[in-house]
GROMACS .gro file of C-alpha atoms in nm:
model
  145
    1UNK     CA    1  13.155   9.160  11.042
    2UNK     CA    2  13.082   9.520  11.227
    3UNK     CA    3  12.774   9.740  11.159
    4UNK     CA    4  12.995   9.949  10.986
    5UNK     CA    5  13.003   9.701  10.694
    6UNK     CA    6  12.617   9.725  10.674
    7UNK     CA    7  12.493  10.051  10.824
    8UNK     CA    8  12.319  10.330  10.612
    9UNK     CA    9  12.491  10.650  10.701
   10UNK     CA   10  12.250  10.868  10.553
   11UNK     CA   11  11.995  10.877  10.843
   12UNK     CA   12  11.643  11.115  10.805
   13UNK     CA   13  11.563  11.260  11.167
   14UNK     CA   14  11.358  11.496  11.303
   15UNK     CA   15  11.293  11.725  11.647
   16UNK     CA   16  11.087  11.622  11.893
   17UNK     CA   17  10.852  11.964  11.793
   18UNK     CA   18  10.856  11.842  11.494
   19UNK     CA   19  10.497  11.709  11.342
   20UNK     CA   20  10.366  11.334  11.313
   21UNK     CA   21  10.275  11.460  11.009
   22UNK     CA   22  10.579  11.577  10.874
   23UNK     CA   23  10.757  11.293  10.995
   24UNK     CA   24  10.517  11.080  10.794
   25UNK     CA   25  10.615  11.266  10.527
   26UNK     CA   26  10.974  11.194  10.550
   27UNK     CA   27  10.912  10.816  10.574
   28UNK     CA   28  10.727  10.824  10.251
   29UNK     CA   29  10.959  11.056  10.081
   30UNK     CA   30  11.311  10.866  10.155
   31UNK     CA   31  11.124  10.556  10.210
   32UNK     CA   32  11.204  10.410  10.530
   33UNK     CA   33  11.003  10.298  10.779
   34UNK     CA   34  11.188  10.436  11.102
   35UNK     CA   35  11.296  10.792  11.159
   36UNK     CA   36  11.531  10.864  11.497
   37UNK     CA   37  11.412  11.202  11.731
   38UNK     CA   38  11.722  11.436  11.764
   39UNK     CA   39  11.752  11.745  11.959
   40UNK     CA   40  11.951  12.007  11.824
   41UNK     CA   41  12.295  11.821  11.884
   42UNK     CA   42  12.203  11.551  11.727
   43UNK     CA   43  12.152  11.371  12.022
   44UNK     CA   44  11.916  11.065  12.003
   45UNK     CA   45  11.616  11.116  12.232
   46UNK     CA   46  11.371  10.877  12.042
   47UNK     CA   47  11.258  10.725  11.770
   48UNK     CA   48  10.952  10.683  11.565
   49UNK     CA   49  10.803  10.398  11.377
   50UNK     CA   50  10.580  10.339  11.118
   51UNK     CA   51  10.391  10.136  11.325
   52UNK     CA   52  10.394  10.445  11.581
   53UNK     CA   53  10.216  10.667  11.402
   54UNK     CA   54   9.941  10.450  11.322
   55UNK     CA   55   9.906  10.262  11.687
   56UNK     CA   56   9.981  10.661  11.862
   57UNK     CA   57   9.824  10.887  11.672
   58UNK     CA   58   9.556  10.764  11.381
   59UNK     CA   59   9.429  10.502  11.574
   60UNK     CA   60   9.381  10.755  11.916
   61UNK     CA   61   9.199  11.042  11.670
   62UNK     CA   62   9.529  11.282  11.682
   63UNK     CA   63   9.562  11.548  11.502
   64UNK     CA   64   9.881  11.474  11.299
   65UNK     CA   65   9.906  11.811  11.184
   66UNK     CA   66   9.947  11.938  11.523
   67UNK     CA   67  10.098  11.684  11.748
   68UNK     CA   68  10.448  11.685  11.795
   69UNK     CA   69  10.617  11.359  11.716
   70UNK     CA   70  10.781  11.359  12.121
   71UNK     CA   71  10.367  11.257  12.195
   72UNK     CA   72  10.364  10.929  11.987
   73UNK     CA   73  10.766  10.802  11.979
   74UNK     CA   74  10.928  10.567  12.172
   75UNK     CA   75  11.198  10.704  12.423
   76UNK     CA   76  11.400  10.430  12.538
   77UNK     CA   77  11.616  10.361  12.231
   78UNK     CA   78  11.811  10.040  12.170
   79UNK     CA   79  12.129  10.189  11.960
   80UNK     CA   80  12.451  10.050  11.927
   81UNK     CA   81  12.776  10.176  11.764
   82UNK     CA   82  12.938  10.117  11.463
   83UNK     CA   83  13.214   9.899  11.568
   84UNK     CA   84  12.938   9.639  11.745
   85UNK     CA   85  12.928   9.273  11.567
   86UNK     CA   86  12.680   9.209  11.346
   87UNK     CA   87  12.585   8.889  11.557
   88UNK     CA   88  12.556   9.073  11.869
   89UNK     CA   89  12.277   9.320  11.687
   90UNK     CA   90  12.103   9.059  11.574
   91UNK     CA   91  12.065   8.952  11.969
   92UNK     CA   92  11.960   9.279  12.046
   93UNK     CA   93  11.685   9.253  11.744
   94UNK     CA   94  11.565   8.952  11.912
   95UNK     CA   95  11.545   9.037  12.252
   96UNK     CA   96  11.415   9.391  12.209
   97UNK     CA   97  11.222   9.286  11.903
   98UNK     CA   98  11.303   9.573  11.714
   99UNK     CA   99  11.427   9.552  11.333
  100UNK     CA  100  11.578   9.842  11.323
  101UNK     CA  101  11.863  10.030  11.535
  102UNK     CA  102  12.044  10.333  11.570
  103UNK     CA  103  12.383  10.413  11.545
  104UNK     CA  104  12.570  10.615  11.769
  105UNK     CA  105  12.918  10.719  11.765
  106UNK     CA  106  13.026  11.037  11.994
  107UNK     CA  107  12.625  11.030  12.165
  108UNK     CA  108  12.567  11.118  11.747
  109UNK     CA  109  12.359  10.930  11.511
  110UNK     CA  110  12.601  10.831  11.236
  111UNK     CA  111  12.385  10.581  11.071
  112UNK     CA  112  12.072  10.307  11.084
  113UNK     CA  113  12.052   9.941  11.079
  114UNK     CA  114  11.788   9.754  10.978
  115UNK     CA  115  11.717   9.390  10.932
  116UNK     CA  116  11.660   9.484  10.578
  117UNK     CA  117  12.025   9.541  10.556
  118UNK     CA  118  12.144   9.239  10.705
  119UNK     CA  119  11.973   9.066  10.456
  120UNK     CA  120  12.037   9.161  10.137
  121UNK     CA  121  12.470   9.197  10.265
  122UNK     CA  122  12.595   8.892  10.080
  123UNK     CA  123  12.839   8.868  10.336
  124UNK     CA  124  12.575   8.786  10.596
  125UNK     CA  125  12.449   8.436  10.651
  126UNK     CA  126  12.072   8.400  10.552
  127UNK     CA  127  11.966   8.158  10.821
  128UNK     CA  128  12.092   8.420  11.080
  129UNK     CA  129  11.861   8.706  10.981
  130UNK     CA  130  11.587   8.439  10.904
  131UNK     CA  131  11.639   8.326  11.245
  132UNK     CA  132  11.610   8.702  11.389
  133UNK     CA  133  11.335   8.744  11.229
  134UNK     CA  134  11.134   8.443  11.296
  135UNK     CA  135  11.266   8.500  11.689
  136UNK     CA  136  11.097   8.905  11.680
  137UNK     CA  137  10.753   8.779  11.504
  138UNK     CA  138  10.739   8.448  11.748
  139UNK     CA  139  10.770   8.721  12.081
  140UNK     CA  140  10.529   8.949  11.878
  141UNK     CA  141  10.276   8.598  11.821
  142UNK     CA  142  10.329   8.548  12.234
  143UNK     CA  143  10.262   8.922  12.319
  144UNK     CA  144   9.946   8.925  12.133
  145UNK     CA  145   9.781   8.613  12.273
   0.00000   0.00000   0.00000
């Protein structure tokens, strides 16, 4: 199965000018927990995370209102295209311990990943996402000792 099978292709992103803030607000609003950093041709140049905002800005006293999500997102982004196997994403989940990942076609975003998706496909054997998963919180157990 490809990532096409799976993907979301309605992806939220924002600028890097753009505000933690407002970003925050996007999350909440379309309910995701990830939003990609485009410049003006769509071209990825980051992402931010939930877990971004709180760890870069809230927890460091920033001003959300003013500082621009490029301050607090993460630049080296692990994307892959729609035509990649699902099985080879799920390595890339493990050994970058991400959960979710971009998709490029053309240097575009054309869609979002997430291990969310994986598991509720039908088409997508259980045990394999359980098995990502437990692999990204065991390296996340090992980082924080």
């Amino acid at each position: 199965m490809k990532v096409r099978d799976c993907m979301c292709n309605n992806v939220t992103w924002v600028k890097p000018n753009d505000s933690v803030c407002n970003c925050a607000k996007l999350m909440c609003d379309n309910h995701i927990g990830c939003v990609p950093v485009c410049n003006d041709a769509q071209n990825i140049v980051g992402i931010v995370t939930d877990r971004d905002i709180i760890l870069r800005s809230i927890a460091c006293d920033k001003d959300v209102k003013s500082t621009p999500v490029s301050e607090i997102m993460t630049c080296k982004v692990c994307s892959c295209t729609p035509d990649t196997h699902i099985d080879e994403v799920q390595d890339l989940m493990k050994k970058n311990q991400i959960r979710r990942i971009p998709v490029m076609e053309n240097n575009k975003i054309v869609g979002i990943l997430t291990l969310g998706d994986l598991a509720a496909n039908p088409n997508i054997n259980n045990e394999e996402v359980t098995n990502t998963l437990e692999n990204i919180c065991n390296c996340n157990k090992k980082n924080a000792e």
